[in-house]
Amino acid sequence: MNATELLSLFLQCCLLSLLTIGGYATVLPDLQRQLVAERGWLSDAGFAQGVALGQVVPGPNILVIGVLGWMAAGAAGLLATLIGILLPSSLLVWRAGSWVRQNRDHRLLLAFQVGSMPLVLGLTLASAWLLAKPMLSQGAGGFALLALISLGSAWRAKWPPLLWLGVGAAAGVLGWI
């Protein structure tokens, strides 16, 4: 990987940074397109593994992007993705924060908040589909059942997400998914 490719990855992450409304998961589909489909630096399974690894690492969830950069291009990839995803949105929030605090009830701000909900939901569902795709290719029955049980139980019982991670890991070890 050369400096031009790393710069391109950095600039792509800078653009994606401005779409992280609702969290890092909203940019995973485009990052997957960049790292897997267009550049071939990771496989679909490797991408899903990178996201899973990034989830269990202590710290902010945005570190998933850095883990994917590390897996794709080592330390340089880590810096390109993590700085790229953090810098523009951080600067935007820093500059816009005082205006937002002063204008909480401004109709344009309220319209933006309401209008961004479908965007966040759609991008998050696209991310979920990308992460489930490698598992679904091995057989969807056990995966679908586990997903439904986890969703229903987490919704009703409010059990900790770490419990569901453990259930999923046990199901994988037992060969159910």
CSV table of N, CA and C in Angstrom, one decimal:
chain,number,residue,atom,x,y,z
A,1,MET,N,0.8,-1.2,0.0
A,1,MET,CA,0.0,0.0,0.0
A,1,MET,C,0.9,1.2,0.0
A,2,ASN,N,0.6,2.2,-0.9
A,2,ASN,CA,1.4,3.4,-1.0
A,2,ASN,C,0.7,4.6,-0.3
A,3,ALA,N,1.5,5.7,-0.3
A,3,ALA,CA,1.0,6.9,0.4
A,3,ALA,C,-0.3,7.4,-0.3
A,4,THR,N,-0.4,7.3,-1.6
A,4,THR,CA,-1.6,7.8,-2.3
A,4,THR,C,-2.8,7.1,-1.9
A,5,GLU,N,-2.7,5.7,-1.7
A,5,GLU,CA,-3.9,4.9,-1.3
A,5,GLU,C,-4.2,5.3,0.2
A,6,LEU,N,-3.2,5.5,1.0
A,6,LEU,CA,-3.5,5.9,2.4
A,6,LEU,C,-4.2,7.3,2.5
A,7,LEU,N,-3.7,8.2,1.6
A,7,LEU,CA,-4.3,9.5,1.6
A,7,LEU,C,-5.8,9.4,1.1
A,8,SER,N,-6.0,8.6,0.1
A,8,SER,CA,-7.4,8.4,-0.4
A,8,SER,C,-8.3,7.8,0.7
A,9,LEU,N,-7.7,6.8,1.5
A,9,LEU,CA,-8.5,6.3,2.6
A,9,LEU,C,-8.8,7.3,3.7
A,10,PHE,N,-7.8,8.1,4.0
A,10,PHE,CA,-7.9,9.2,5.0
A,10,PHE,C,-9.0,10.2,4.5
A,11,LEU,N,-9.0,10.6,3.3
A,11,LEU,CA,-10.0,11.6,2.8
A,11,LEU,C,-11.4,11.0,2.7
A,12,GLN,N,-11.5,9.7,2.4
A,12,GLN,CA,-12.8,9.0,2.4
A,12,GLN,C,-13.3,9.0,3.9
A,13,CYS,N,-12.4,8.7,4.8
A,13,CYS,CA,-12.9,8.7,6.2
A,13,CYS,C,-13.3,10.1,6.7
A,14,CYS,N,-12.6,11.1,6.2
A,14,CYS,CA,-13.0,12.5,6.5
A,14,CYS,C,-14.4,12.8,6.0
A,15,LEU,N,-14.7,12.3,4.8
A,15,LEU,CA,-16.1,12.5,4.3
A,15,LEU,C,-17.1,11.7,5.2
A,16,LEU,N,-16.7,10.5,5.5
A,16,LEU,CA,-17.6,9.6,6.2
A,16,LEU,C,-17.9,10.2,7.6
A,17,SER,N,-16.9,10.9,8.2
A,17,SER,CA,-17.0,11.5,9.5
A,17,SER,C,-18.2,12.4,9.6
A,18,LEU,N,-18.6,13.0,8.5
A,18,LEU,CA,-19.7,13.9,8.6
A,18,LEU,C,-21.0,13.2,8.5
A,19,LEU,N,-21.0,11.9,8.3
A,19,LEU,CA,-22.2,11.1,8.2
A,19,LEU,C,-22.4,10.2,9.5
A,20,THR,N,-21.5,10.4,10.5
A,20,THR,CA,-21.6,9.5,11.7
A,20,THR,C,-22.7,10.0,12.6
A,21,ILE,N,-23.8,10.5,12.1
A,21,ILE,CA,-24.9,10.9,12.9
A,21,ILE,C,-25.6,9.6,13.4
A,22,GLY,N,-25.6,9.4,14.6
A,22,GLY,CA,-26.2,8.2,15.2
A,22,GLY,C,-25.1,7.1,15.5
A,23,GLY,N,-23.9,7.4,15.3
A,23,GLY,CA,-22.8,6.5,15.7
A,23,GLY,C,-22.0,6.0,14.5
A,24,TYR,N,-21.0,5.3,14.8
A,24,TYR,CA,-20.1,4.8,13.7
A,24,TYR,C,-20.8,3.8,12.8
A,25,ALA,N,-21.8,3.1,13.3
A,25,ALA,CA,-22.4,2.0,12.5
A,25,ALA,C,-23.0,2.6,11.2
A,26,THR,N,-23.3,3.9,11.2
A,26,THR,CA,-23.9,4.4,10.0
A,26,THR,C,-22.9,4.5,8.8
A,27,VAL,N,-21.6,4.5,9.1
A,27,VAL,CA,-20.7,4.6,8.0
A,27,VAL,C,-20.1,3.2,7.6
A,28,LEU,N,-20.4,2.2,8.3
A,28,LEU,CA,-19.9,0.9,8.0
A,28,LEU,C,-20.1,0.4,6.5
A,29,PRO,N,-21.3,0.6,6.0
A,29,PRO,CA,-21.5,0.2,4.6
A,29,PRO,C,-20.6,0.8,3.6
A,30,ASP,N,-20.3,2.1,3.7
A,30,ASP,CA,-19.4,2.7,2.8
A,30,ASP,C,-17.9,2.3,3.1
A,31,LEU,N,-17.6,2.1,4.3
A,31,LEU,CA,-16.3,1.7,4.7
A,31,LEU,C,-16.0,0.3,4.2
A,32,GLN,N,-17.1,-0.6,4.2
A,32,GLN,CA,-17.0,-1.9,3.7
A,32,GLN,C,-16.8,-1.9,2.2
A,33,ARG,N,-17.5,-1.0,1.5
A,33,ARG,CA,-17.3,-0.9,0.1
A,33,ARG,C,-15.9,-0.5,-0.2
A,34,GLN,N,-15.3,0.4,0.5
A,34,GLN,CA,-14.0,0.9,0.3
A,34,GLN,C,-12.9,-0.2,0.6
A,35,LEU,N,-13.0,-0.8,1.7
A,35,LEU,CA,-12.0,-1.8,2.2
A,35,LEU,C,-12.1,-3.2,1.5
A,36,VAL,N,-13.4,-3.6,1.2
A,36,VAL,CA,-13.6,-4.9,0.7
A,36,VAL,C,-13.9,-4.9,-0.8
A,37,ALA,N,-14.9,-4.2,-1.2
A,37,ALA,CA,-15.3,-4.3,-2.6
A,37,ALA,C,-14.4,-3.6,-3.5
A,38,GLU,N,-14.0,-2.4,-3.2
A,38,GLU,CA,-13.2,-1.7,-4.2
A,38,GLU,C,-11.7,-1.9,-4.1
A,39,ARG,N,-11.2,-2.0,-2.9
A,39,ARG,CA,-9.7,-2.1,-2.7
A,39,ARG,C,-9.3,-3.6,-2.4
A,40,GLY,N,-10.2,-4.4,-1.9
A,40,GLY,CA,-9.8,-5.8,-1.6
A,40,GLY,C,-8.8,-6.0,-0.5
A,41,TRP,N,-8.7,-5.0,0.4
A,41,TRP,CA,-7.8,-5.1,1.5
A,41,TRP,C,-8.3,-6.0,2.6
A,42,LEU,N,-9.6,-6.2,2.7
A,42,LEU,CA,-10.2,-7.2,3.6
A,42,LEU,C,-11.2,-8.0,2.9
A,43,SER,N,-11.5,-9.2,3.4
A,43,SER,CA,-12.6,-10.0,2.9
A,43,SER,C,-13.9,-9.6,3.7
A,44,ASP,N,-15.1,-10.1,3.2
A,44,ASP,CA,-16.3,-9.8,4.0
A,44,ASP,C,-16.2,-10.4,5.4
A,45,ALA,N,-15.7,-11.6,5.5
A,45,ALA,CA,-15.5,-12.2,6.8
A,45,ALA,C,-14.5,-11.4,7.7
A,46,GLY,N,-13.4,-11.0,7.1
A,46,GLY,CA,-12.4,-10.2,7.8
A,46,GLY,C,-13.0,-8.9,8.3
A,47,PHE,N,-13.9,-8.3,7.5
A,47,PHE,CA,-14.5,-7.0,7.9
A,47,PHE,C,-15.4,-7.3,9.1
A,48,ALA,N,-16.2,-8.3,9.0
A,48,ALA,CA,-17.1,-8.6,10.1
A,48,ALA,C,-16.3,-9.0,11.4
A,49,GLN,N,-15.2,-9.7,11.2
A,49,GLN,CA,-14.4,-10.0,12.4
A,49,GLN,C,-13.7,-8.7,13.0
A,50,GLY,N,-13.4,-7.8,12.1
A,50,GLY,CA,-12.8,-6.5,12.6
A,50,GLY,C,-13.8,-5.7,13.4
A,51,VAL,N,-15.1,-5.7,12.9
A,51,VAL,CA,-16.1,-5.0,13.7
A,51,VAL,C,-16.3,-5.7,15.0
A,52,ALA,N,-16.4,-7.0,15.0
A,52,ALA,CA,-16.6,-7.8,16.3
A,52,ALA,C,-15.4,-7.5,17.2
A,53,LEU,N,-14.2,-7.5,16.7
A,53,LEU,CA,-13.0,-7.3,17.6
A,53,LEU,C,-13.1,-5.8,18.1
A,54,GLY,N,-13.4,-4.9,17.3
A,54,GLY,CA,-13.5,-3.5,17.7
A,54,GLY,C,-14.6,-3.3,18.8
A,55,GLN,N,-15.6,-4.1,18.8
A,55,GLN,CA,-16.7,-4.0,19.8
A,55,GLN,C,-16.2,-4.5,21.1
A,56,VAL,N,-15.3,-5.5,21.2
A,56,VAL,CA,-14.9,-6.0,22.5
A,56,VAL,C,-13.7,-5.3,23.1
A,57,VAL,N,-13.1,-4.4,22.3
A,57,VAL,CA,-12.0,-3.7,22.8
A,57,VAL,C,-12.5,-2.6,23.7
A,58,PRO,N,-11.9,-2.4,24.9
A,58,PRO,CA,-12.4,-1.4,25.8
A,58,PRO,C,-12.2,0.0,25.2
A,59,GLY,N,-13.1,0.9,25.4
A,59,GLY,CA,-13.0,2.3,24.9
A,59,GLY,C,-14.2,2.6,24.0
A,60,PRO,N,-14.2,3.8,23.4
A,60,PRO,CA,-15.3,4.2,22.6
A,60,PRO,C,-15.6,3.3,21.4
A,61,ASN,N,-16.8,3.2,21.0
A,61,ASN,CA,-17.2,2.3,19.9
A,61,ASN,C,-16.5,2.8,18.6
A,62,ILE,N,-16.2,4.0,18.4
A,62,ILE,CA,-15.6,4.5,17.2
A,62,ILE,C,-14.2,3.8,16.9
A,63,LEU,N,-13.7,3.2,17.9
A,63,LEU,CA,-12.4,2.5,17.7
A,63,LEU,C,-12.5,1.3,16.7
A,64,VAL,N,-13.8,0.9,16.4
A,64,VAL,CA,-14.0,-0.1,15.4
A,64,VAL,C,-13.4,0.3,14.1
A,65,ILE,N,-13.5,1.6,13.8
A,65,ILE,CA,-13.0,2.1,12.5
A,65,ILE,C,-11.5,2.0,12.5
A,66,GLY,N,-10.8,2.3,13.6
A,66,GLY,CA,-9.4,2.2,13.7
A,66,GLY,C,-8.9,0.7,13.6
A,67,VAL,N,-9.7,-0.2,14.2
A,67,VAL,CA,-9.3,-1.6,14.1
A,67,VAL,C,-9.4,-2.1,12.6
A,68,LEU,N,-10.4,-1.6,11.9
A,68,LEU,CA,-10.5,-2.0,10.5
A,68,LEU,C,-9.4,-1.4,9.7
A,69,GLY,N,-9.0,-0.2,10.0
A,69,GLY,CA,-7.8,0.4,9.4
A,69,GLY,C,-6.5,-0.3,9.7
A,70,TRP,N,-6.4,-0.8,10.9
A,70,TRP,CA,-5.2,-1.6,11.3
A,70,TRP,C,-5.2,-2.9,10.5
A,71,MET,N,-6.3,-3.6,10.5
A,71,MET,CA,-6.4,-4.8,9.7
A,71,MET,C,-6.1,-4.7,8.3
A,72,ALA,N,-6.5,-3.5,7.7
A,72,ALA,CA,-6.3,-3.3,6.3
A,72,ALA,C,-4.9,-2.9,5.9
A,73,ALA,N,-4.3,-2.0,6.8
A,73,ALA,CA,-3.0,-1.4,6.4
A,73,ALA,C,-2.1,-1.2,7.5
A,74,GLY,N,-2.2,-1.9,8.6
A,74,GLY,CA,-1.3,-1.7,9.7
A,74,GLY,C,-1.4,-0.4,10.4
A,75,ALA,N,-0.3,0.1,11.0
A,75,ALA,CA,-0.3,1.3,11.8
A,75,ALA,C,-0.7,2.5,11.0
A,76,ALA,N,-0.3,2.6,9.7
A,76,ALA,CA,-0.6,3.7,8.9
A,76,ALA,C,-2.1,3.7,8.6
A,77,GLY,N,-2.7,2.5,8.4
A,77,GLY,CA,-4.1,2.4,8.2
A,77,GLY,C,-4.9,2.8,9.4
A,78,LEU,N,-4.4,2.4,10.5
A,78,LEU,CA,-5.1,2.8,11.8
A,78,LEU,C,-5.1,4.4,11.9
A,79,LEU,N,-4.0,5.0,11.7
A,79,LEU,CA,-3.9,6.5,11.8
A,79,LEU,C,-4.8,7.1,10.7
A,80,ALA,N,-4.8,6.6,9.5
A,80,ALA,CA,-5.6,7.2,8.4
A,80,ALA,C,-7.0,7.1,8.7
A,81,THR,N,-7.5,6.0,9.2
A,81,THR,CA,-8.9,5.8,9.4
A,81,THR,C,-9.4,6.6,10.7
A,82,LEU,N,-8.6,6.4,11.7
A,82,LEU,CA,-9.1,7.0,13.0
A,82,LEU,C,-9.0,8.5,13.0
A,83,ILE,N,-7.9,9.1,12.5
A,83,ILE,CA,-7.8,10.5,12.4
A,83,ILE,C,-8.9,11.1,11.4
A,84,GLY,N,-9.0,10.4,10.3
A,84,GLY,CA,-10.0,10.8,9.3
A,84,GLY,C,-11.4,10.8,9.8
A,85,ILE,N,-11.8,9.8,10.6
A,85,ILE,CA,-13.1,9.7,11.1
A,85,ILE,C,-13.4,10.6,12.3
A,86,LEU,N,-12.4,11.0,13.0
A,86,LEU,CA,-12.6,11.8,14.2
A,86,LEU,C,-12.4,13.3,13.9
A,87,LEU,N,-11.5,13.7,13.1
A,87,LEU,CA,-11.1,15.1,13.0
A,87,LEU,C,-12.3,16.0,12.5
A,88,PRO,N,-12.8,15.7,11.3
A,88,PRO,CA,-13.9,16.6,10.8
A,88,PRO,C,-15.1,16.8,11.6
A,89,SER,N,-15.6,15.6,12.1
A,89,SER,CA,-16.8,15.7,13.0
A,89,SER,C,-16.5,16.4,14.3
A,90,SER,N,-15.4,16.2,14.8
A,90,SER,CA,-15.0,16.8,16.1
A,90,SER,C,-14.9,18.3,15.9
A,91,LEU,N,-14.3,18.8,14.8
A,91,LEU,CA,-14.2,20.2,14.5
A,91,LEU,C,-15.5,20.8,14.3
A,92,LEU,N,-16.4,20.1,13.6
A,92,LEU,CA,-17.8,20.6,13.3
A,92,LEU,C,-18.6,20.7,14.6
A,93,VAL,N,-18.5,19.7,15.5
A,93,VAL,CA,-19.2,19.8,16.8
A,93,VAL,C,-18.6,20.9,17.6
A,94,TRP,N,-17.3,21.1,17.6
A,94,TRP,CA,-16.7,22.1,18.4
A,94,TRP,C,-17.2,23.5,18.0
A,95,ARG,N,-17.2,23.7,16.7
A,95,ARG,CA,-17.6,25.0,16.1
A,95,ARG,C,-19.1,25.2,16.2
A,96,ALA,N,-20.0,24.2,16.0
A,96,ALA,CA,-21.4,24.4,16.0
A,96,ALA,C,-22.0,24.2,17.4
A,97,GLY,N,-21.3,23.7,18.4
A,97,GLY,CA,-21.9,23.4,19.7
A,97,GLY,C,-22.5,24.6,20.4
A,98,SER,N,-21.9,25.7,20.4
A,98,SER,CA,-22.5,26.9,21.1
A,98,SER,C,-23.7,27.4,20.4
A,99,TRP,N,-23.7,27.4,19.0
A,99,TRP,CA,-24.9,27.8,18.3
A,99,TRP,C,-26.1,26.8,18.6
A,100,VAL,N,-25.9,25.5,18.7
A,100,VAL,CA,-26.9,24.6,19.0
A,100,VAL,C,-27.4,24.8,20.4
A,101,ARG,N,-26.6,25.0,21.3
A,101,ARG,CA,-27.0,25.3,22.7
A,101,ARG,C,-27.9,26.5,22.8
A,102,GLN,N,-27.5,27.5,22.1
A,102,GLN,CA,-28.3,28.8,22.1
A,102,GLN,C,-29.6,28.7,21.3
A,103,ASN,N,-29.7,27.8,20.4
A,103,ASN,CA,-30.9,27.7,19.5
A,103,ASN,C,-31.6,26.4,19.6
A,104,ARG,N,-31.7,25.8,20.7
A,104,ARG,CA,-32.3,24.5,20.9
A,104,ARG,C,-33.7,24.3,20.2
A,105,ASP,N,-34.4,25.4,20.3
A,105,ASP,CA,-35.8,25.3,19.8
A,105,ASP,C,-36.0,25.9,18.4
A,106,HIS,N,-34.9,26.1,17.7
A,106,HIS,CA,-34.9,26.7,16.3
A,106,HIS,C,-35.5,25.6,15.4
A,107,ARG,N,-36.4,26.1,14.6
A,107,ARG,CA,-37.2,25.1,13.7
A,107,ARG,C,-36.3,24.4,12.7
A,108,LEU,N,-35.2,25.0,12.3
A,108,LEU,CA,-34.3,24.3,11.4
A,108,LEU,C,-33.6,23.2,12.1
A,109,LEU,N,-33.2,23.4,13.3
A,109,LEU,CA,-32.5,22.4,14.1
A,109,LEU,C,-33.4,21.3,14.4
A,110,LEU,N,-34.6,21.6,14.8
A,110,LEU,CA,-35.6,20.5,15.1
A,110,LEU,C,-35.9,19.7,13.8
A,111,ALA,N,-36.0,20.4,12.7
A,111,ALA,CA,-36.3,19.7,11.4
A,111,ALA,C,-35.1,18.8,11.1
A,112,PHE,N,-33.9,19.2,11.3
A,112,PHE,CA,-32.7,18.4,11.1
A,112,PHE,C,-32.8,17.1,11.9
A,113,GLN,N,-33.1,17.3,13.2
A,113,GLN,CA,-33.1,16.2,14.1
A,113,GLN,C,-34.2,15.1,13.7
A,114,VAL,N,-35.4,15.6,13.3
A,114,VAL,CA,-36.4,14.7,12.9
A,114,VAL,C,-36.1,14.1,11.5
A,115,GLY,N,-35.5,14.9,10.6
A,115,GLY,CA,-35.2,14.4,9.3
A,115,GLY,C,-34.0,13.4,9.3
A,116,SER,N,-33.1,13.5,10.3
A,116,SER,CA,-32.0,12.6,10.3
A,116,SER,C,-32.4,11.2,10.8
A,117,MET,N,-33.5,11.0,11.5
A,117,MET,CA,-33.9,9.7,12.0
A,117,MET,C,-34.0,8.6,11.0
A,118,PRO,N,-34.7,8.9,9.8
A,118,PRO,CA,-34.7,7.8,8.8
A,118,PRO,C,-33.4,7.5,8.2
A,119,LEU,N,-32.5,8.5,8.1
A,119,LEU,CA,-31.2,8.3,7.6
A,119,LEU,C,-30.4,7.4,8.5
A,120,VAL,N,-30.4,7.7,9.8
A,120,VAL,CA,-29.7,6.9,10.8
A,120,VAL,C,-30.2,5.4,10.8
A,121,LEU,N,-31.5,5.3,10.8
A,121,LEU,CA,-32.1,4.0,10.8
A,121,LEU,C,-31.7,3.2,9.5
A,122,GLY,N,-31.8,3.8,8.4
A,122,GLY,CA,-31.5,3.1,7.1
A,122,GLY,C,-30.0,2.7,7.1
A,123,LEU,N,-29.1,3.6,7.5
A,123,LEU,CA,-27.7,3.3,7.5
A,123,LEU,C,-27.3,2.2,8.5
A,124,THR,N,-28.0,2.3,9.6
A,124,THR,CA,-27.7,1.2,10.7
A,124,THR,C,-28.2,-0.1,10.2
A,125,LEU,N,-29.4,-0.2,9.5
A,125,LEU,CA,-29.8,-1.5,9.0
A,125,LEU,C,-28.9,-2.0,7.9
A,126,ALA,N,-28.4,-1.1,7.1
A,126,ALA,CA,-27.5,-1.5,6.0
A,126,ALA,C,-26.2,-2.1,6.7
A,127,SER,N,-25.7,-1.5,7.8
A,127,SER,CA,-24.6,-2.0,8.5
A,127,SER,C,-24.9,-3.4,9.0
A,128,ALA,N,-26.1,-3.6,9.6
A,128,ALA,CA,-26.4,-4.9,10.2
A,128,ALA,C,-26.5,-5.9,9.1
A,129,TRP,N,-27.0,-5.6,7.9
A,129,TRP,CA,-27.0,-6.5,6.8
A,129,TRP,C,-25.6,-6.9,6.4
A,130,LEU,N,-24.7,-6.0,6.3
A,130,LEU,CA,-23.3,-6.2,5.9
A,130,LEU,C,-22.6,-7.2,6.8
A,131,LEU,N,-22.9,-7.0,8.1
A,131,LEU,CA,-22.2,-7.8,9.1
A,131,LEU,C,-22.9,-9.2,9.2
A,132,ALA,N,-24.1,-9.3,8.9
A,132,ALA,CA,-24.8,-10.6,8.9
A,132,ALA,C,-24.5,-11.4,7.7
A,133,LYS,N,-24.2,-10.8,6.6
A,133,LYS,CA,-24.0,-11.5,5.3
A,133,LYS,C,-23.1,-12.7,5.4
A,134,PRO,N,-21.9,-12.5,5.9
A,134,PRO,CA,-21.0,-13.7,6.0
A,134,PRO,C,-21.5,-14.9,6.8
A,135,MET,N,-22.3,-14.6,7.8
A,135,MET,CA,-22.9,-15.7,8.6
A,135,MET,C,-24.1,-16.3,7.9
A,136,LEU,N,-24.8,-15.5,7.2
A,136,LEU,CA,-26.0,-16.0,6.5
A,136,LEU,C,-25.6,-17.0,5.3
A,137,SER,N,-24.4,-16.8,4.8
A,137,SER,CA,-24.0,-17.7,3.7
A,137,SER,C,-23.7,-19.1,4.2
A,138,GLN,N,-23.5,-19.2,5.5
A,138,GLN,CA,-23.3,-20.6,6.1
A,138,GLN,C,-24.6,-21.2,6.5
A,139,GLY,N,-25.7,-20.6,6.4
A,139,GLY,CA,-27.0,-21.1,6.8
A,139,GLY,C,-27.7,-20.1,7.7
A,140,ALA,N,-28.9,-19.8,7.4
A,140,ALA,CA,-29.5,-18.7,8.1
A,140,ALA,C,-30.4,-19.2,9.2
A,141,GLY,N,-30.7,-20.4,9.3
A,141,GLY,CA,-31.6,-20.9,10.3
A,141,GLY,C,-31.2,-20.5,11.8
A,142,GLY,N,-30.1,-21.0,12.2
A,142,GLY,CA,-29.6,-20.8,13.6
A,142,GLY,C,-29.4,-19.3,13.8
A,143,PHE,N,-28.8,-18.6,12.9
A,143,PHE,CA,-28.5,-17.2,13.0
A,143,PHE,C,-29.8,-16.4,13.2
A,144,ALA,N,-30.8,-16.7,12.4
A,144,ALA,CA,-32.1,-16.0,12.4
A,144,ALA,C,-32.8,-16.2,13.8
A,145,LEU,N,-32.8,-17.5,14.2
A,145,LEU,CA,-33.4,-17.8,15.5
A,145,LEU,C,-32.7,-17.1,16.6
A,146,LEU,N,-31.3,-17.1,16.6
A,146,LEU,CA,-30.6,-16.5,17.7
A,146,LEU,C,-30.8,-14.9,17.7
A,147,ALA,N,-30.9,-14.4,16.5
A,147,ALA,CA,-31.1,-12.9,16.4
A,147,ALA,C,-32.5,-12.6,16.9
A,148,LEU,N,-33.5,-13.3,16.6
A,148,LEU,CA,-34.9,-13.1,17.1
A,148,LEU,C,-35.0,-13.2,18.6
A,149,ILE,N,-34.4,-14.3,19.1
A,149,ILE,CA,-34.4,-14.5,20.6
A,149,ILE,C,-33.7,-13.3,21.2
A,150,SER,N,-32.5,-12.9,20.7
A,150,SER,CA,-31.8,-11.8,21.3
A,150,SER,C,-32.5,-10.5,21.3
A,151,LEU,N,-33.1,-10.2,20.1
A,151,LEU,CA,-33.8,-9.0,19.9
A,151,LEU,C,-35.0,-8.9,20.9
A,152,GLY,N,-35.8,-10.0,20.9
A,152,GLY,CA,-37.0,-10.0,21.8
A,152,GLY,C,-36.6,-9.9,23.2
A,153,SER,N,-35.6,-10.7,23.6
A,153,SER,CA,-35.3,-10.7,25.1
A,153,SER,C,-34.6,-9.4,25.5
A,154,ALA,N,-33.8,-8.8,24.6
A,154,ALA,CA,-33.1,-7.5,25.0
A,154,ALA,C,-34.2,-6.4,25.0
A,155,TRP,N,-35.1,-6.5,24.2
A,155,TRP,CA,-36.2,-5.5,24.1
A,155,TRP,C,-37.0,-5.5,25.4
A,156,ARG,N,-37.4,-6.7,25.8
A,156,ARG,CA,-38.3,-6.8,26.9
A,156,ARG,C,-37.6,-6.9,28.3
A,157,ALA,N,-36.5,-7.7,28.4
A,157,ALA,CA,-35.9,-7.9,29.7
A,157,ALA,C,-34.8,-6.9,30.0
A,158,LYS,N,-34.3,-6.1,29.0
A,158,LYS,CA,-33.2,-5.1,29.2
A,158,LYS,C,-32.0,-5.8,29.9
A,159,TRP,N,-31.7,-7.0,29.4
A,159,TRP,CA,-30.5,-7.7,29.9
A,159,TRP,C,-29.3,-7.0,29.2
A,160,PRO,N,-28.1,-7.1,29.8
A,160,PRO,CA,-26.9,-6.4,29.3
A,160,PRO,C,-26.5,-7.0,27.9
A,161,PRO,N,-26.0,-6.2,27.0
A,161,PRO,CA,-25.5,-6.6,25.7
A,161,PRO,C,-24.4,-7.7,25.8
A,162,LEU,N,-23.6,-7.6,26.9
A,162,LEU,CA,-22.5,-8.6,27.0
A,162,LEU,C,-23.1,-10.0,27.2
A,163,LEU,N,-24.2,-10.1,27.8
A,163,LEU,CA,-24.8,-11.4,27.9
A,163,LEU,C,-25.2,-12.0,26.5
A,164,TRP,N,-25.7,-11.1,25.6
A,164,TRP,CA,-26.0,-11.6,24.3
A,164,TRP,C,-24.8,-11.9,23.5
A,165,LEU,N,-23.7,-11.2,23.7
A,165,LEU,CA,-22.5,-11.5,23.1
A,165,LEU,C,-22.0,-12.9,23.5
A,166,GLY,N,-22.2,-13.2,24.8
A,166,GLY,CA,-21.8,-14.5,25.3
A,166,GLY,C,-22.7,-15.6,24.7
A,167,VAL,N,-24.0,-15.4,24.6
A,167,VAL,CA,-24.9,-16.3,24.0
A,167,VAL,C,-24.5,-16.6,22.5
A,168,GLY,N,-24.2,-15.5,21.8
A,168,GLY,CA,-23.8,-15.7,20.4
A,168,GLY,C,-22.5,-16.4,20.3
A,169,ALA,N,-21.6,-16.1,21.1
A,169,ALA,CA,-20.3,-16.8,21.1
A,169,ALA,C,-20.5,-18.3,21.4
A,170,ALA,N,-21.3,-18.6,22.4
A,170,ALA,CA,-21.6,-20.0,22.7
A,170,ALA,C,-22.3,-20.8,21.6
A,171,ALA,N,-23.2,-20.1,20.9
A,171,ALA,CA,-23.9,-20.7,19.8
A,171,ALA,C,-22.9,-20.9,18.6
A,172,GLY,N,-21.9,-20.0,18.4
A,172,GLY,CA,-20.9,-20.2,17.4
A,172,GLY,C,-20.0,-21.4,17.7
A,173,VAL,N,-19.6,-21.5,19.0
A,173,VAL,CA,-18.7,-22.6,19.5
A,173,VAL,C,-19.4,-23.9,19.3
A,174,LEU,N,-20.7,-24.0,19.6
A,174,LEU,CA,-21.5,-25.2,19.5
A,174,LEU,C,-21.9,-25.5,18.0
A,175,GLY,N,-21.6,-24.6,17.1
A,175,GLY,CA,-21.8,-24.9,15.7
A,175,GLY,C,-23.3,-24.6,15.3
A,176,TRP,N,-24.0,-23.9,16.1
A,176,TRP,CA,-25.4,-23.5,15.8
A,176,TRP,C,-25.5,-22.5,14.7
A,177,ILE,N,-24.5,-21.6,14.7
A,177,ILE,CA,-24.5,-20.6,13.6
A,177,ILE,C,-23.2,-20.5,12.9
